Amino acid sequence: MKVLGISTSPRANGNSDLLLRRALAGAESADAEVEYVRLSDFKIGPCIECNSCYTTGVCVLEDDYHRLLRKILDADRLIFASPVFFMSLCAQAKTLIDRGQCLWAAKYILKKSPPPEHNDRKAMVIAVGGSKSKKQFDCIRLMMKTYFDSLGIRYESNLFVNQVDEAGDIEKHAAAMEEAFKLGSALALRQCIRRNKPVDVEFF
Ligand SMILES: Cc1cc2nc3c(=O)[nH]c(=O)nc-3n(C[C@H](O)[C@H](O)[C@H](O)COP(=O)(O)O)c2cc1C
């Protein structure tokens, strides 16, 4: 069981990053092999809408996207962590997701189905915002669903926390840190509970 955690915040040791590392510790406690990556360590440019992937299913841009995509496709579980920026994911996360247009094209235009070993893959989303808004996760939810559908990964769970702003403040939020561990551990289990919607853990 390989669990990949992607920290997309530009801020090292930020709040979403700390929750992600707690979730990975939970996955590790369930005997998963975990890998943590920071998106800022990969040079990934934005989609240029050339639409070449509509005929090939492959992105023509040559950068670190392909290296990160390989890790995403090789993982059994994905944990995707982002801060809330203007009611959505941070731009770094959105850039990675937009490059997923090649996945979308492969699935929906070229009708290529993922290999059968990919059927049990699941993903969790972590997002942290500074304000009191409860709506600020709505856009993230929709975006992540579309991305996971393109990847052929089941959307398993969300951990959404608001009113946490300064870097590292999440460490004072014991309940959120504990939930991150529990959700990470649950994600790593091989279980066949089929849900129509992801499990939501929200601290509002
Ligand atoms: C460019 C920018 C936009 C932001 N927009 C929002 C927002 O729309 N809603 C919100 O609650 N917090 C917003 N914040 C605050 C961050 O979500 C908050 O500080 C969060 O804890 C950052 O998470 P991180 O430490 O994982 O990067 C914004 C911060 C920045 C820098």
Short mmCIF file of C-alpha atoms and ligand atoms in Angstrom, two decimals:
data_model
loop_
_atom_site.label_atom_id
_atom_site.label_comp_id
_atom_site.label_asym_id
_atom_site.label_seq_id
_atom_site.Cartn_x
_atom_site.Cartn_y
_atom_site.Cartn_z
CA MET A 1 0.00 0.00 0.00
CA LYS A 2 1.74 3.14 -1.24
CA VAL A 3 0.43 6.50 0.03
CA LEU A 4 1.59 9.68 -1.66
CA GLY A 5 1.11 13.03 0.10
CA ILE A 6 1.38 16.20 -1.99
CA SER A 7 1.88 19.44 -0.09
CA THR A 8 0.97 22.28 -2.44
CA SER A 9 1.29 25.26 -0.09
CA PRO A 10 4.08 27.68 -0.98
CA ARG A 11 4.67 28.04 2.76
CA ALA A 12 7.05 25.46 4.28
CA ASN A 13 5.67 24.10 7.57
CA GLY A 14 2.35 25.77 6.85
CA ASN A 15 -0.94 24.57 8.28
CA SER A 16 -2.04 22.31 5.44
CA ASP A 17 1.49 20.90 5.29
CA LEU A 18 1.46 19.99 9.01
CA LEU A 19 -1.94 18.32 8.69
CA LEU A 20 -0.68 16.38 5.69
CA ARG A 21 2.32 15.10 7.60
CA ARG A 22 0.02 14.02 10.46
CA ALA A 23 -2.20 12.19 7.95
CA LEU A 24 0.85 10.44 6.50
CA ALA A 25 1.91 9.43 10.02
CA GLY A 26 -1.56 7.89 10.38
CA ALA A 27 -1.14 6.00 7.10
CA GLU A 28 2.28 4.79 8.24
CA SER A 29 0.76 3.54 11.49
CA ALA A 30 -1.51 1.38 9.30
CA ASP A 31 1.61 -0.16 7.70
CA ALA A 32 1.50 1.86 4.48
CA GLU A 33 4.64 2.91 2.65
CA VAL A 34 4.37 6.70 2.59
CA GLU A 35 5.98 9.34 0.42
CA TYR A 36 5.76 13.06 1.09
CA VAL A 37 6.45 15.57 -1.68
CA ARG A 38 6.39 19.34 -1.80
CA LEU A 39 4.98 20.67 -5.05
CA SER A 40 7.43 23.59 -4.90
CA ASP A 41 10.25 21.08 -5.45
CA PHE A 42 8.86 20.36 -8.94
CA LYS A 43 9.07 22.83 -11.80
CA ILE A 44 5.62 22.59 -13.35
CA GLY A 45 4.28 25.17 -15.78
CA PRO A 46 0.63 25.88 -16.58
CA CYS A 47 -1.41 24.13 -19.29
CA ILE A 48 -1.00 26.05 -22.58
CA GLU A 49 -4.25 24.70 -24.06
CA CYS A 50 -2.52 23.36 -27.19
CA ASN A 51 -4.95 20.42 -27.04
CA SER A 52 -2.29 17.99 -28.32
CA CYS A 53 -3.39 15.63 -25.56
CA TYR A 54 -6.78 15.31 -27.26
CA THR A 55 -5.14 13.06 -29.85
CA THR A 56 -2.41 11.45 -27.75
CA GLY A 57 -3.58 11.52 -24.12
CA VAL A 58 -0.11 12.81 -23.23
CA CYS A 59 1.04 16.31 -22.27
CA VAL A 60 3.63 17.74 -24.69
CA LEU A 61 5.18 20.16 -22.20
CA GLU A 62 8.55 18.93 -20.98
CA ASP A 63 8.96 19.66 -17.30
CA ASP A 64 8.70 17.96 -13.91
CA TYR A 65 4.98 17.26 -14.37
CA HIS A 66 5.71 13.84 -15.85
CA ARG A 67 7.86 12.83 -12.85
CA LEU A 68 5.11 13.84 -10.41
CA LEU A 69 2.35 12.24 -12.49
CA ARG A 70 4.28 8.95 -12.42
CA LYS A 71 4.28 9.10 -8.61
CA ILE A 72 0.54 9.91 -8.56
CA LEU A 73 -0.27 7.02 -10.89
CA ASP A 74 1.94 4.60 -8.95
CA ALA A 75 0.31 5.40 -5.59
CA ASP A 76 -2.58 3.39 -4.15
CA ARG A 77 -3.65 6.38 -2.09
CA LEU A 78 -3.26 10.11 -2.60
CA ILE A 79 -3.46 12.85 0.02
CA PHE A 80 -3.68 16.30 -1.51
CA ALA A 81 -3.16 19.30 0.79
CA SER A 82 -3.72 22.98 -0.02
CA PRO A 83 -4.35 26.29 1.70
CA VAL A 84 -7.50 28.18 0.72
CA PHE A 85 -6.54 31.09 -1.55
CA PHE A 86 -9.42 33.32 -2.67
CA MET A 87 -12.03 30.68 -1.89
CA SER A 88 -10.21 27.99 -3.88
CA LEU A 89 -6.99 25.97 -4.02
CA CYS A 90 -3.69 27.83 -4.14
CA ALA A 91 -2.41 28.62 -7.66
CA GLN A 92 0.36 26.03 -7.38
CA ALA A 93 -2.21 23.27 -6.79
CA LYS A 94 -4.44 24.57 -9.58
CA THR A 95 -1.51 24.55 -12.00
CA LEU A 96 -0.90 20.86 -11.28
CA ILE A 97 -4.60 20.08 -11.69
CA ASP A 98 -4.88 21.95 -15.01
CA ARG A 99 -2.05 19.82 -16.37
CA GLY A 100 -4.40 16.90 -15.68
CA GLN A 101 -6.19 17.86 -18.90
CA CYS A 102 -4.20 15.04 -20.55
CA LEU A 103 -5.84 12.60 -18.11
CA TRP A 104 -9.24 14.08 -18.87
CA ALA A 105 -8.58 13.76 -22.62
CA ALA A 106 -7.35 10.16 -22.29
CA LYS A 107 -10.44 9.18 -20.33
CA TYR A 108 -13.25 11.15 -21.93
CA ILE A 109 -12.07 11.80 -25.51
CA LEU A 110 -9.85 8.82 -26.24
CA LYS A 111 -11.94 6.53 -23.98
CA LYS A 112 -8.85 4.88 -22.51
CA SER A 113 -9.72 3.10 -19.28
CA PRO A 114 -7.17 2.85 -16.45
CA PRO A 115 -5.52 -0.54 -15.89
CA PRO A 116 -7.55 -2.81 -13.55
CA GLU A 117 -4.96 -2.54 -10.74
CA HIS A 118 -5.94 1.11 -10.50
CA ASN A 119 -9.53 0.34 -9.51
CA ASP A 120 -9.00 0.47 -5.76
CA ARG A 121 -7.27 3.84 -5.61
CA LYS A 122 -8.57 6.45 -3.18
CA ALA A 123 -7.83 10.04 -2.30
CA MET A 124 -8.16 12.45 0.59
CA VAL A 125 -8.15 16.25 0.52
CA ILE A 126 -6.87 18.57 3.24
CA ALA A 127 -7.60 22.30 3.07
CA VAL A 128 -7.09 25.09 5.59
CA GLY A 129 -8.42 28.65 5.44
CA GLY A 130 -7.87 31.65 7.69
CA SER A 131 -11.36 33.11 7.61
CA LYS A 132 -14.68 32.08 9.14
CA SER A 133 -16.28 31.32 5.77
CA LYS A 134 -17.87 27.90 5.52
CA LYS A 135 -18.37 28.22 1.76
CA GLN A 136 -14.70 28.48 0.96
CA PHE A 137 -14.38 24.72 0.55
CA ASP A 138 -17.21 24.40 -2.02
CA CYS A 139 -15.03 25.23 -5.00
CA ILE A 140 -12.24 22.94 -3.76
CA ARG A 141 -14.70 20.09 -3.44
CA LEU A 142 -15.87 20.46 -7.05
CA MET A 143 -12.40 20.91 -8.44
CA MET A 144 -11.00 17.88 -6.62
CA LYS A 145 -13.94 15.69 -7.67
CA THR A 146 -13.32 16.55 -11.33
CA TYR A 147 -9.58 15.94 -10.94
CA PHE A 148 -10.00 12.59 -9.18
CA ASP A 149 -12.58 11.50 -11.78
CA SER A 150 -10.02 12.22 -14.50
CA LEU A 151 -7.41 10.25 -12.59
CA GLY A 152 -9.87 7.40 -11.95
CA ILE A 153 -9.39 7.72 -8.18
CA ARG A 154 -12.25 7.47 -5.68
CA TYR A 155 -12.76 10.60 -3.59
CA GLU A 156 -12.67 9.14 -0.09
CA SER A 157 -12.47 11.96 2.44
CA ASN A 158 -12.04 15.65 3.22
CA LEU A 159 -10.49 17.41 6.17
CA PHE A 160 -11.47 21.09 6.06
CA VAL A 161 -10.40 23.54 8.75
CA ASN A 162 -11.15 27.25 8.86
CA GLN A 163 -10.00 30.12 11.12
CA VAL A 164 -6.38 28.98 11.13
CA ASP A 165 -4.14 31.63 9.65
CA GLU A 166 -0.59 32.00 10.99
CA ALA A 167 1.92 29.36 9.90
CA GLY A 168 2.01 26.54 12.42
CA ASP A 169 -1.17 27.57 14.27
CA ILE A 170 -2.77 24.28 13.32
CA GLU A 171 -0.53 22.58 15.89
CA LYS A 172 -2.65 24.23 18.59
CA HIS A 173 -5.73 22.62 17.05
CA ALA A 174 -5.41 19.21 18.67
CA ALA A 175 -8.73 17.89 17.34
CA ALA A 176 -7.85 18.68 13.71
CA MET A 177 -4.40 17.12 14.09
CA GLU A 178 -5.97 13.99 15.57
CA GLU A 179 -8.53 13.76 12.76
CA ALA A 180 -5.74 14.09 10.19
CA PHE A 181 -4.02 11.07 11.77
CA LYS A 182 -7.26 9.05 11.88
CA LEU A 183 -8.28 9.87 8.30
CA GLY A 184 -4.77 9.08 7.05
CA SER A 185 -4.83 5.76 8.85
CA ALA A 186 -8.35 4.91 7.56
CA LEU A 187 -7.33 5.82 4.00
CA ALA A 188 -4.51 3.28 4.08
CA LEU A 189 -6.78 0.37 4.93
CA ARG A 190 -7.84 -2.02 2.20
CA GLN A 191 -11.58 -1.90 2.70
CA CYS A 192 -14.44 -2.00 0.25
CA ILE A 193 -16.95 0.48 1.67
CA ARG A 194 -18.44 2.09 -1.44
CA ARG A 195 -19.72 5.57 -0.74
CA ASN A 196 -21.43 8.00 -3.07
CA LYS A 197 -19.87 10.98 -1.33
CA PRO A 198 -16.58 11.54 0.48
CA VAL A 199 -16.52 11.50 4.27
CA ASP A 200 -16.34 15.10 5.50
CA VAL A 201 -14.54 16.17 8.64
CA GLU A 202 -14.97 19.91 9.03
CA PHE A 203 -13.83 22.24 11.78
CA PHE A 204 -15.89 25.42 11.34
C1 LIG B 1 -3.15 34.78 -1.51
C2 LIG B 1 -3.89 34.34 -0.28
C3 LIG B 1 -5.27 34.21 -0.37
C4 LIG B 1 -6.00 33.77 0.72
N1 LIG B 1 -7.35 33.61 0.59
C5 LIG B 1 -8.07 33.12 1.64
C6 LIG B 1 -9.48 32.90 1.52
O1 LIG B 1 -10.11 33.12 0.48
N2 LIG B 1 -10.15 32.41 2.59
C7 LIG B 1 -9.50 32.14 3.76
O2 LIG B 1 -10.14 31.68 4.71
N3 LIG B 1 -8.17 32.32 3.90
C8 LIG B 1 -7.44 32.80 2.88
N4 LIG B 1 -6.07 32.98 3.01
C9 LIG B 1 -5.41 32.57 4.27
C10 LIG B 1 -4.84 31.16 4.22
O3 LIG B 1 -5.80 30.24 3.76
C11 LIG B 1 -4.42 30.72 5.62
O4 LIG B 1 -3.39 31.57 6.09
C12 LIG B 1 -3.97 29.28 5.70
O5 LIG B 1 -3.71 28.93 7.05
C13 LIG B 1 -2.72 29.04 4.87
O6 LIG B 1 -2.42 27.66 4.86
P1 LIG B 1 -0.91 27.13 4.71
O7 LIG B 1 -0.20 27.54 5.97
O8 LIG B 1 -1.08 25.67 4.57
O9 LIG B 1 -0.35 27.77 3.48
C14 LIG B 1 -5.33 33.45 1.94
C15 LIG B 1 -3.94 33.63 2.03
C16 LIG B 1 -3.23 34.07 0.92
C17 LIG B 1 -1.72 34.23 1.03
#
